[in-house]
Amino acid sequence: MTKLLLLHPDDNVLVCAADIARGEELFMGDEILVARESVAMGHKVARRAMPRGTKVLRYGAPIGSLTEDVEAGAWVHGHNLASDYIATHDRTAGEAA
Amino acid sequence: MMGYLRSDGRKGIRNAVLVAYLVECAHHVARRIVDRADDPDVQLIGFPGCYPNAYAARMMRAIATHPNVGGMVVVSLGCESFDRDALCEAVAASGRPVELLVIQEEGGTAATIDKGLAAVDCVRSAAGGVERVAMGVGELVIGTICGGSDGTSGITANPAVGRAFDRFVAEGATCIFEETGELIGCETIMAERAVTPELGEEILACVAKAERYYTAMGYGSFAPGNADGGLTTQEEKSLGAYSKSGSSPISGLIKPGDVPPGGGLYLLDVVPDGEPRFGFPNISDNAEIVEMIACGAHLILFTTGRGSVVGSAVSPVIKICANPQTARRLAADMDVDAGRILEGEATLDEVGEEIFDVALAVVGGERSVSEALGHQEFILTYKSFEPVGPACLPARAGVAA
């Protein structure tokens, strides 16, 4: 079965239903996408090339904006996507002065 | 199904005896009483603070008179601010047995533990005499929460719980979803589901309050593990969490300790009112579970992607695992494997039905997995709330008019 889920027709990211390997060719209906890097289950991949500032859509709804340009098949996560509401923190947050 | 009939007409699916400490200084004594009682239906709850707090007093009273509770042993150090007499009077007025132990008057740690064990026996025996009567699905109050969410949560377990919620609401039950801080980004679509436009306005205002509050705290309701599991932003987590609510109309907006006035779907506003004062709205998942229980929830549907293991005192917690990898790794902690949806082995509707069936089995007395493992977490901290306005509960306002 397909390893990439398109949750809504308007979405510009796809969700991995299994771990995928760098270079893997992934089928999404008629579209073929090559994974630019290894991506874990539950993470997101760009459906097409998109410029910085693009609103990322999942479930057909905005989940934030791209902070850099991405290629089709690229992993979309905290390194290139940021909230339009409240910034996300990591485990080093508690060490900040 | 049978339920334990309480004096207010509500029915319980468990008959727990609670041992409650009223300040951290009484925690050890209360815990020892529970440990030595060694009975899964004798459970520890408590409030750690020494300063007075109307919210904490209201929560403790709501939980002490919850339909799943048969009686209570109250353990006070003696000098804390908590109004122990008011709590004991509320429990007694509800027709439940209650015993009060004040450590400073009982002769200290060992003496209070010994007397506490005797008090538990006394309360348990009185609570055992409660009448059991027939109970329908429409009399159930069910809460839902997600914890340790990941990128699969919003695709499998959460919408499957939404399906189960739709079924419960259709059968007249009361369903509660919550954590307005984890609904930031969903406010517009959520407001459109409100049964009146005025309730929709209240929903928009409560999510705006959550955003202000979390911004003041410096962090959203988002843990590093959420990001490890593929969620990138607060609003992405929110959209996934939101799907637990299903598709029923939203009948009302309640606050911790408010028991919904009738069947239907309710949003629980967990974010304090006024200027931020006491810290984060819910410091961990169990704080939210305690608040849903204070609203009368008989059981909790808990979805997890990364793999939470918690349960709760008072009301059973049913675990629905979203992620098939986690479902295999933590199989012995999960009641339902919704990860099968991702692997094409089950549909959302099938898992929704399974959740409904497992919930009814637990209502009928079967122990949920977290219950059988002995999980009885409980946490209550400082907060402050204003009462909900009339627009928040249109059905009640209609009855009053």
Short mmCIF file of C-alpha atoms in Angstrom, two decimals:
data_model
loop_
_atom_site.label_atom_id
_atom_site.label_comp_id
_atom_site.label_asym_id
_atom_site.label_seq_id
_atom_site.Cartn_x
_atom_site.Cartn_y
_atom_site.Cartn_z
CA MET A 1 0.00 0.00 0.00
CA THR A 2 1.01 3.61 -0.36
CA LYS A 3 3.46 4.97 2.15
CA LEU A 4 2.30 8.56 1.70
CA LEU A 5 -1.10 9.84 2.75
CA LEU A 6 -2.82 12.81 1.17
CA LEU A 7 -5.24 13.75 3.96
CA HIS A 8 -7.08 16.43 1.96
CA PRO A 9 -7.04 17.34 -1.75
CA ASP A 10 -5.84 20.90 -0.97
CA ASP A 11 -2.84 19.72 1.08
CA ASN A 12 0.69 20.58 -0.03
CA VAL A 13 2.31 18.06 2.32
CA LEU A 14 1.92 14.29 2.55
CA VAL A 15 2.11 12.24 5.76
CA CYS A 16 4.32 9.14 5.94
CA ALA A 17 2.31 6.02 6.85
CA ALA A 18 5.61 4.13 7.28
CA ASP A 19 9.30 4.98 7.57
CA ILE A 20 10.69 5.95 4.15
CA ALA A 21 14.29 5.88 2.89
CA ARG A 22 16.22 8.61 1.08
CA GLY A 23 15.85 8.18 -2.69
CA GLU A 24 12.78 6.00 -2.38
CA GLU A 25 10.26 6.50 -5.21
CA LEU A 26 6.84 7.08 -3.73
CA PHE A 27 3.58 6.87 -5.57
CA MET A 28 0.77 9.26 -4.83
CA GLY A 29 -2.00 8.52 -7.28
CA ASP A 30 -0.51 9.54 -10.63
CA GLU A 31 2.26 11.54 -8.99
CA ILE A 32 5.70 10.03 -8.35
CA LEU A 33 7.75 11.66 -5.63
CA VAL A 34 11.37 10.92 -4.79
CA ALA A 35 12.18 11.21 -1.07
CA ARG A 36 14.99 13.76 -0.67
CA GLU A 37 15.93 12.30 2.72
CA SER A 38 14.89 9.52 5.07
CA VAL A 39 11.66 10.41 6.83
CA ALA A 40 10.04 8.63 9.79
CA MET A 41 6.43 7.51 10.13
CA GLY A 42 4.10 10.34 11.08
CA HIS A 43 6.38 13.00 9.58
CA LYS A 44 5.60 15.13 6.52
CA VAL A 45 7.00 15.38 2.99
CA ALA A 46 6.53 18.30 0.56
CA ARG A 47 4.12 17.38 -2.23
CA ARG A 48 5.72 19.93 -4.58
CA ALA A 49 8.46 22.59 -4.61
CA MET A 50 7.34 25.61 -2.57
CA PRO A 51 8.89 28.99 -1.74
CA ARG A 52 9.55 30.37 1.74
CA GLY A 53 6.41 31.94 3.24
CA THR A 54 4.01 29.35 1.75
CA LYS A 55 1.21 28.31 4.09
CA VAL A 56 1.53 24.57 4.69
CA LEU A 57 -1.82 22.75 4.51
CA ARG A 58 -2.65 19.47 6.29
CA TYR A 59 -6.23 18.22 6.76
CA GLY A 60 -6.96 21.06 4.28
CA ALA A 61 -6.11 23.59 7.00
CA PRO A 62 -3.03 25.78 7.60
CA ILE A 63 -0.50 24.35 10.09
CA GLY A 64 2.11 27.13 9.74
CA SER A 65 4.36 28.82 7.17
CA LEU A 66 7.57 27.70 5.47
CA THR A 67 10.68 29.48 6.78
CA GLU A 68 12.75 28.43 3.73
CA ASP A 69 12.25 27.17 0.17
CA VAL A 70 11.61 23.43 -0.08
CA GLU A 71 11.97 20.92 -2.92
CA ALA A 72 9.34 18.32 -3.81
CA GLY A 73 9.95 15.23 -1.66
CA ALA A 74 11.73 17.17 1.10
CA TRP A 75 11.11 16.50 4.79
CA VAL A 76 8.93 19.31 6.20
CA HIS A 77 9.45 19.88 9.93
CA GLY A 78 10.75 22.43 12.46
CA HIS A 79 13.83 23.29 10.36
CA ASN A 80 11.68 24.73 7.55
CA LEU A 81 8.16 25.15 9.01
CA ALA A 82 7.05 27.46 11.86
CA SER A 83 3.76 28.07 13.68
CA ASP A 84 1.69 31.14 12.84
CA TYR A 85 0.59 31.15 16.52
CA ILE A 86 3.09 30.00 19.19
CA ALA A 87 6.69 28.88 18.59
CA THR A 88 7.54 25.21 19.18
CA HIS A 89 10.18 24.39 21.82
CA ASP A 90 12.62 21.51 22.23
CA ARG A 91 14.28 19.80 25.21
CA THR A 92 16.96 22.50 25.49
CA ALA A 93 14.28 25.16 26.24
CA GLY A 94 14.60 24.72 30.01
CA GLU A 95 18.33 25.50 29.86
CA ALA A 96 17.81 28.95 28.30
CA ALA A 97 18.64 31.85 30.62
CA MET B 1 -25.50 -2.30 32.57
CA MET B 2 -25.73 -1.67 36.30
CA GLY B 3 -24.64 1.45 38.17
CA TYR B 4 -24.14 2.48 41.81
CA LEU B 5 -27.06 4.80 42.61
CA ARG B 6 -26.10 8.07 44.36
CA SER B 7 -28.35 10.46 46.26
CA ASP B 8 -28.22 13.09 43.48
CA GLY B 9 -29.61 10.55 41.00
CA ARG B 10 -26.32 10.03 39.17
CA LYS B 11 -25.02 6.49 38.80
CA GLY B 12 -21.44 5.28 39.15
CA ILE B 13 -19.55 2.56 37.28
CA ARG B 14 -17.10 2.09 40.16
CA ASN B 15 -17.41 2.37 43.94
CA ALA B 16 -14.04 3.75 45.01
CA VAL B 17 -13.06 4.73 48.54
CA LEU B 18 -10.86 7.83 48.34
CA VAL B 19 -8.12 8.73 50.79
CA ALA B 20 -7.50 12.46 50.37
CA TYR B 21 -4.60 14.54 51.69
CA LEU B 22 -5.35 18.23 52.06
CA VAL B 23 -1.76 19.49 51.94
CA GLU B 24 1.55 17.94 50.84
CA CYS B 25 2.45 17.58 54.54
CA ALA B 26 -0.26 14.90 54.85
CA HIS B 27 0.62 13.16 51.56
CA HIS B 28 2.93 10.49 52.98
CA VAL B 29 0.48 9.43 55.68
CA ALA B 30 -2.38 9.24 53.17
CA ARG B 31 -0.25 7.27 50.70
CA ARG B 32 0.76 4.77 53.39
CA ILE B 33 -2.89 4.22 54.30
CA VAL B 34 -3.66 3.47 50.64
CA ASP B 35 -0.57 1.25 50.23
CA ARG B 36 -1.40 -0.77 53.31
CA ALA B 37 -5.09 -1.08 52.37
CA ASP B 38 -3.81 -2.79 49.17
CA ASP B 39 -7.18 -2.65 47.42
CA PRO B 40 -7.49 -1.32 43.85
CA ASP B 41 -10.70 0.44 44.88
CA VAL B 42 -8.99 2.38 47.70
CA GLN B 43 -7.37 5.30 45.91
CA LEU B 44 -5.24 8.33 46.74
CA ILE B 45 -6.16 11.89 45.77
CA GLY B 46 -5.09 15.22 47.23
CA PHE B 47 -4.09 18.84 46.96
CA PRO B 48 -0.52 19.84 47.85
CA GLY B 49 -0.95 23.55 48.60
CA CYS B 50 -1.13 25.19 52.02
CA TYR B 51 -2.77 28.40 50.73
CA PRO B 52 -6.52 28.59 50.08
CA ASN B 53 -7.84 28.21 46.53
CA ALA B 54 -11.53 28.21 45.59
CA TYR B 55 -10.86 26.16 42.44
CA ALA B 56 -9.05 23.39 44.34
CA ALA B 57 -11.79 23.28 46.99
CA ARG B 58 -14.44 23.02 44.28
CA MET B 59 -12.52 20.29 42.43
CA MET B 60 -12.01 18.21 45.58
CA ARG B 61 -15.70 18.52 46.45
CA ALA B 62 -16.74 17.56 42.90
CA ILE B 63 -14.46 14.52 42.92
CA ALA B 64 -15.47 13.44 46.44
CA THR B 65 -19.11 13.41 45.31
CA HIS B 66 -18.41 11.88 41.87
CA PRO B 67 -20.73 8.98 41.03
CA ASN B 68 -17.76 6.56 40.90
CA VAL B 69 -16.92 7.39 44.54
CA GLY B 70 -18.52 5.53 47.43
CA GLY B 71 -16.90 7.25 50.40
CA MET B 72 -13.86 9.11 51.68
CA VAL B 73 -11.17 9.27 54.34
CA VAL B 74 -9.80 12.80 54.69
CA VAL B 75 -6.24 13.26 55.99
CA SER B 76 -5.33 16.73 57.26
CA LEU B 77 -2.07 17.79 58.87
CA GLY B 78 -4.02 20.28 60.95
CA CYS B 79 -2.69 23.72 60.16
CA GLU B 80 -3.28 24.00 56.37
CA SER B 81 -5.83 26.41 54.87
CA PHE B 82 -8.00 23.79 53.17
CA ASP B 83 -11.51 23.89 54.67
CA ARG B 84 -11.66 20.27 55.78
CA ASP B 85 -14.97 20.67 57.59
CA ALA B 86 -16.71 22.02 54.46
CA LEU B 87 -15.34 19.10 52.42
CA CYS B 88 -16.44 16.51 54.99
CA GLU B 89 -19.89 18.14 55.27
CA ALA B 90 -20.32 18.06 51.46
CA VAL B 91 -19.44 14.37 51.36
CA ALA B 92 -21.72 13.55 54.29
CA ALA B 93 -24.55 15.61 52.75
CA SER B 94 -24.27 13.47 49.60
CA GLY B 95 -25.10 10.41 51.70
CA ARG B 96 -21.56 9.02 51.56
CA PRO B 97 -19.56 7.79 54.56
CA VAL B 98 -16.66 10.09 55.46
CA GLU B 99 -13.97 9.96 58.16
CA LEU B 100 -11.61 12.80 59.08
CA LEU B 101 -8.13 12.29 60.52
CA VAL B 102 -6.03 15.23 61.69
CA ILE B 103 -2.41 14.13 62.06
CA GLN B 104 -1.60 16.74 64.72
CA GLU B 105 -4.48 15.45 66.84
CA GLU B 106 -4.18 11.73 66.17
CA GLY B 107 -0.67 11.38 67.56
CA GLY B 108 1.50 11.64 64.45
CA THR B 109 2.44 9.48 61.48
CA ALA B 110 2.17 5.91 62.74
CA ALA B 111 -0.95 6.50 64.82
CA THR B 112 -2.73 8.23 61.94
CA ILE B 113 -1.83 5.47 59.49
CA ASP B 114 -3.25 2.86 61.89
CA LYS B 115 -6.42 4.87 62.46
CA GLY B 116 -6.62 5.57 58.74
CA LEU B 117 -6.67 1.86 57.95
CA ALA B 118 -9.51 1.35 60.40
CA ALA B 119 -11.30 4.35 58.86
CA VAL B 120 -10.90 2.85 55.37
CA ASP B 121 -12.47 -0.42 56.60
CA CYS B 122 -15.35 1.48 58.12
CA VAL B 123 -15.97 3.62 55.00
CA ARG B 124 -15.55 0.68 52.62
CA SER B 125 -18.04 -1.37 54.53
CA ALA B 126 -20.62 1.45 54.59
CA ALA B 127 -20.01 2.20 50.87
CA GLY B 128 -20.51 -1.47 50.02
CA GLY B 129 -24.18 -1.19 50.94
CA VAL B 130 -25.04 1.18 48.09
CA GLU B 131 -27.86 0.11 45.81
CA ARG B 132 -27.08 -1.05 42.25
CA VAL B 133 -29.61 -0.18 39.57
CA ALA B 134 -29.97 -0.45 35.80
CA MET B 135 -28.04 2.19 33.89
CA GLY B 136 -28.34 3.19 30.22
CA VAL B 137 -25.71 4.40 27.74
CA GLY B 138 -27.48 7.78 27.78
CA GLU B 139 -26.52 8.21 31.44
CA LEU B 140 -22.79 8.02 30.75
CA VAL B 141 -20.42 10.97 30.82
CA ILE B 142 -17.28 10.29 28.77
CA GLY B 143 -14.19 12.46 28.47
CA THR B 144 -11.41 12.32 25.90
CA ILE B 145 -7.80 13.45 25.96
CA CYS B 146 -4.71 12.92 23.84
CA GLY B 147 -1.24 12.55 25.36
CA GLY B 148 2.11 11.92 23.74
CA SER B 149 0.58 12.77 20.36
CA ASP B 150 2.50 12.27 17.14
CA GLY B 151 1.93 12.64 13.41
CA THR B 152 -0.30 9.54 13.35
CA SER B 153 -2.65 10.64 16.18
CA GLY B 154 -4.77 12.90 14.00
CA ILE B 155 -5.10 10.24 11.29
CA THR B 156 -6.01 7.14 13.32
CA ALA B 157 -6.83 7.17 17.06
CA ASN B 158 -8.25 10.69 17.32
CA PRO B 159 -10.79 10.48 14.49
CA ALA B 160 -11.65 6.93 15.64
CA VAL B 161 -12.53 8.35 19.07
CA GLY B 162 -14.52 11.01 17.18
CA ARG B 163 -16.54 8.18 15.58
CA ALA B 164 -17.15 6.62 19.03
CA PHE B 165 -18.13 10.05 20.40
CA ASP B 166 -20.67 10.49 17.60
CA ARG B 167 -22.21 7.13 18.51
CA PHE B 168 -22.32 7.96 22.24
CA VAL B 169 -23.90 11.36 21.57
CA ALA B 170 -26.47 9.75 19.24
CA GLU B 171 -27.42 7.41 22.10
CA GLY B 172 -27.94 10.34 24.46
CA ALA B 173 -24.65 10.22 26.38
CA THR B 174 -22.63 13.26 27.42
CA CYS B 175 -19.20 13.64 25.80
CA ILE B 176 -16.50 16.10 26.86
CA PHE B 177 -13.43 17.21 24.90
CA GLU B 178 -10.94 19.76 26.16
CA GLU B 179 -7.58 21.50 26.31
CA THR B 180 -8.42 24.75 24.56
CA GLY B 181 -4.67 25.41 24.29
CA GLU B 182 -4.54 22.37 22.00
CA LEU B 183 -7.40 23.74 19.92
CA ILE B 184 -5.56 26.90 18.88
CA GLY B 185 -6.01 27.07 15.12
CA CYS B 186 -9.38 25.24 15.18
CA GLU B 187 -11.43 28.07 16.68
CA THR B 188 -13.27 29.09 13.50
CA ILE B 189 -14.37 25.61 12.42
CA MET B 190 -15.22 24.75 16.04
CA ALA B 191 -17.36 27.89 16.54
CA GLU B 192 -19.38 26.96 13.46
CA ARG B 193 -20.45 23.72 15.19
CA ALA B 194 -21.92 25.52 18.20
CA VAL B 195 -25.68 25.09 18.68
CA THR B 196 -26.13 28.89 18.89
CA PRO B 197 -24.14 31.82 17.42
CA GLU B 198 -23.68 33.20 20.95
CA LEU B 199 -22.04 29.93 22.05
CA GLY B 200 -19.83 30.19 18.96
CA GLU B 201 -18.68 33.62 20.15
CA GLU B 202 -17.88 32.18 23.59
CA ILE B 203 -15.82 29.41 21.95
CA LEU B 204 -13.83 31.94 19.90
CA ALA B 205 -13.21 34.00 23.04
CA CYS B 206 -12.05 30.99 25.07
CA VAL B 207 -9.52 29.90 22.42
CA ALA B 208 -8.27 33.50 22.17
CA LYS B 209 -7.85 33.43 25.97
CA ALA B 210 -5.87 30.18 25.67
CA GLU B 211 -3.56 31.69 23.06
CA ARG B 212 -2.93 34.77 25.26
CA TYR B 213 -2.33 32.62 28.32
CA TYR B 214 0.09 30.20 26.66
CA THR B 215 1.92 33.09 24.99
CA ALA B 216 2.39 34.67 28.44
CA MET B 217 3.71 31.34 29.77
CA GLY B 218 6.27 31.25 26.96
CA TYR B 219 5.41 27.79 25.64
CA GLY B 220 2.53 26.29 23.71
CA SER B 221 0.88 23.03 24.73
CA PHE B 222 3.45 21.11 22.74
CA ALA B 223 6.09 18.68 24.03
CA PRO B 224 9.43 17.77 22.43
CA GLY B 225 8.12 14.22 21.89
CA ASN B 226 5.33 15.61 19.70
CA ALA B 227 8.03 16.94 17.35
CA ASP B 228 10.00 13.66 17.50
CA GLY B 229 6.81 12.00 16.26
CA GLY B 230 6.37 14.30 13.28
CA LEU B 231 4.20 17.15 14.58
CA THR B 232 5.80 20.51 13.80
CA THR B 233 3.49 23.25 15.07
CA GLN B 234 0.84 23.95 17.71
CA GLU B 235 -1.88 24.32 15.10
CA GLU B 236 -0.93 21.01 13.45
CA LYS B 237 -1.21 19.25 16.83
CA SER B 238 -4.50 21.09 17.45
CA LEU B 239 -6.13 19.97 14.21
CA GLY B 240 -5.31 16.36 15.03
CA ALA B 241 -6.52 16.70 18.64
CA TYR B 242 -9.72 18.39 17.47
CA SER B 243 -10.80 15.30 15.51
CA LYS B 244 -11.46 13.50 18.83
CA SER B 245 -14.60 15.64 19.11
CA GLY B 246 -16.28 13.88 16.19
CA SER B 247 -18.94 15.67 14.20
CA SER B 248 -21.80 16.28 16.64
CA PRO B 249 -22.97 19.84 17.28
CA ILE B 250 -21.29 21.48 20.29
CA SER B 251 -23.98 21.84 22.97
CA GLY B 252 -22.08 23.89 25.50
CA LEU B 253 -18.88 25.29 26.97
CA ILE B 254 -18.10 24.25 30.55
CA LYS B 255 -15.33 24.85 33.09
CA PRO B 256 -13.70 22.39 35.53
CA GLY B 257 -16.27 21.15 38.05
CA ASP B 258 -19.32 22.01 35.90
CA VAL B 259 -21.45 18.93 35.27
CA PRO B 260 -23.05 19.25 31.78
CA PRO B 261 -26.83 19.78 32.05
CA GLY B 262 -27.76 17.02 29.58
CA GLY B 263 -26.58 14.74 26.81
CA GLY B 264 -24.51 16.04 23.91
CA LEU B 265 -20.98 17.21 23.15
CA TYR B 266 -19.33 19.78 25.44
CA LEU B 267 -16.06 21.69 25.25
CA LEU B 268 -14.22 22.00 28.58
CA ASP B 269 -12.32 25.28 28.96
CA VAL B 270 -9.29 24.43 31.10
CA VAL B 271 -7.45 27.75 30.81
CA PRO B 272 -7.77 29.98 33.92
CA ASP B 273 -9.56 33.33 33.78
CA GLY B 274 -7.96 36.67 34.55
CA GLU B 275 -4.27 37.54 34.47
CA PRO B 276 -1.94 34.51 34.41
CA ARG B 277 -1.11 33.79 38.06
CA PHE B 278 -0.36 30.22 39.05
CA GLY B 279 1.56 28.93 36.07
CA PHE B 280 0.76 26.57 33.24
CA PRO B 281 -2.93 25.73 32.78
CA ASN B 282 -2.37 21.96 32.87
CA ILE B 283 1.09 20.89 33.88
CA SER B 284 0.57 17.33 32.59
CA ASP B 285 -2.13 15.12 31.07
CA ASN B 286 -3.46 13.91 34.42
CA ALA B 287 -4.39 17.47 35.44
CA GLU B 288 -6.79 17.51 32.47
CA ILE B 289 -8.13 14.06 33.33
CA VAL B 290 -8.85 15.21 36.90
CA GLU B 291 -10.78 18.20 35.54
CA MET B 292 -12.91 16.03 33.25
CA ILE B 293 -13.62 13.71 36.19
CA ALA B 294 -14.67 16.77 38.23
CA CYS B 295 -17.20 17.41 35.42
CA GLY B 296 -18.65 13.96 36.08
CA ALA B 297 -16.76 11.84 33.52
CA HIS B 298 -17.26 8.14 34.30
CA LEU B 299 -14.43 7.09 32.01
CA ILE B 300 -11.76 8.63 29.82
CA LEU B 301 -10.79 7.74 26.23
CA PHE B 302 -7.06 8.50 26.02
CA THR B 303 -5.34 8.50 22.64
CA THR B 304 -1.57 8.34 22.30
CA GLY B 305 0.96 8.15 19.49
CA ARG B 306 4.31 8.18 21.31
CA GLY B 307 2.91 5.96 24.06
CA SER B 308 1.49 7.31 27.31
CA VAL B 309 1.02 4.76 30.09
CA VAL B 310 -1.04 6.74 32.62
CA GLY B 311 -4.41 5.91 34.15
CA SER B 312 -6.31 7.78 36.84
CA ALA B 313 -7.88 7.57 40.25
CA VAL B 314 -11.70 7.57 40.31
CA SER B 315 -12.48 6.94 36.61
CA PRO B 316 -11.03 4.24 34.34
CA VAL B 317 -8.80 5.36 31.47
CA ILE B 318 -8.98 3.46 28.15
CA LYS B 319 -5.87 3.69 25.97
CA ILE B 320 -6.18 3.95 22.21
CA CYS B 321 -2.83 3.75 20.44
CA ALA B 322 -2.52 5.73 17.20
CA ASN B 323 0.89 4.57 16.00
CA PRO B 324 1.38 0.92 14.90
CA GLN B 325 5.08 0.95 15.90
CA THR B 326 4.16 2.16 19.42
CA ALA B 327 1.25 -0.30 19.55
CA ARG B 328 3.77 -3.13 19.16
CA ARG B 329 6.39 -1.64 21.51
CA LEU B 330 3.90 -0.84 24.30
CA ALA B 331 1.30 -3.50 23.51
CA ALA B 332 0.80 -4.40 27.19
CA ASP B 333 -0.29 -0.82 27.98
CA MET B 334 -2.94 -0.39 25.27
CA ASP B 335 -6.63 -1.29 25.13
CA VAL B 336 -7.18 -0.56 21.43
CA ASP B 337 -4.71 -0.60 18.53
CA ALA B 338 -5.82 2.13 16.11
CA GLY B 339 -2.45 1.87 14.34
CA ARG B 340 -4.03 -0.92 12.27
CA ILE B 341 -5.78 1.84 10.33
CA LEU B 342 -2.43 3.12 9.06
CA GLU B 343 -1.43 -0.38 7.98
CA GLY B 344 -4.69 -0.91 6.09
CA GLU B 345 -5.92 -3.61 8.46
CA ALA B 346 -8.94 -1.76 9.84
CA THR B 347 -11.05 1.27 8.97
CA LEU B 348 -11.77 4.30 11.13
CA ASP B 349 -15.38 3.15 11.48
CA GLU B 350 -14.31 -0.32 12.65
CA VAL B 351 -11.93 1.06 15.27
CA GLY B 352 -14.59 3.58 16.34
CA GLU B 353 -16.98 0.66 16.96
CA GLU B 354 -14.27 -1.22 18.85
CA ILE B 355 -13.67 1.80 21.12
CA PHE B 356 -17.43 1.99 21.79
CA ASP B 357 -17.55 -1.72 22.66
CA VAL B 358 -14.44 -1.62 24.89
CA ALA B 359 -15.89 1.42 26.69
CA LEU B 360 -19.13 -0.43 27.42
CA ALA B 361 -17.20 -3.46 28.68
CA VAL B 362 -15.28 -1.20 31.09
CA VAL B 363 -18.55 0.44 32.15
CA GLY B 364 -19.80 -3.07 32.86
CA GLY B 365 -16.96 -3.69 35.29
CA GLU B 366 -14.13 -5.07 33.15
CA ARG B 367 -10.84 -3.41 34.17
CA SER B 368 -9.18 -1.24 31.53
CA VAL B 369 -5.49 -2.03 30.91
CA SER B 370 -4.22 0.98 32.91
CA GLU B 371 -6.61 0.09 35.74
CA ALA B 372 -5.37 -3.52 35.81
CA LEU B 373 -1.77 -2.24 35.86
CA GLY B 374 -2.60 -0.21 38.97
CA HIS B 375 -2.32 3.25 37.42
CA GLN B 376 -4.18 5.71 39.67
CA GLU B 377 -2.48 9.03 38.91
CA PHE B 378 -3.96 12.20 40.35
CA ILE B 379 -2.73 15.79 40.25
CA LEU B 380 -4.43 19.02 41.30
CA THR B 381 -2.76 22.44 41.42
CA TYR B 382 -3.72 26.10 41.80
CA LYS B 383 -6.02 27.84 39.29
CA SER B 384 -8.77 30.44 39.24
CA PHE B 385 -11.93 30.59 37.15
CA GLU B 386 -14.96 32.79 36.70
CA PRO B 387 -18.30 30.96 36.28
CA VAL B 388 -19.42 30.37 32.67
CA GLY B 389 -21.79 32.97 31.18
CA PRO B 390 -25.41 32.19 30.16
CA ALA B 391 -24.49 31.86 26.45
CA CYS B 392 -22.22 28.90 27.27
CA LEU B 393 -25.06 26.52 28.11
CA PRO B 394 -27.97 27.34 25.78
CA ALA B 395 -30.01 24.29 26.89
CA ARG B 396 -29.87 25.32 30.54
CA ALA B 397 -30.66 28.97 29.68
CA GLY B 398 -33.64 27.71 27.65
CA VAL B 399 -34.93 25.72 30.61
CA ALA B 400 -34.53 28.70 32.93
CA ALA B 401 -36.39 31.05 30.57
#
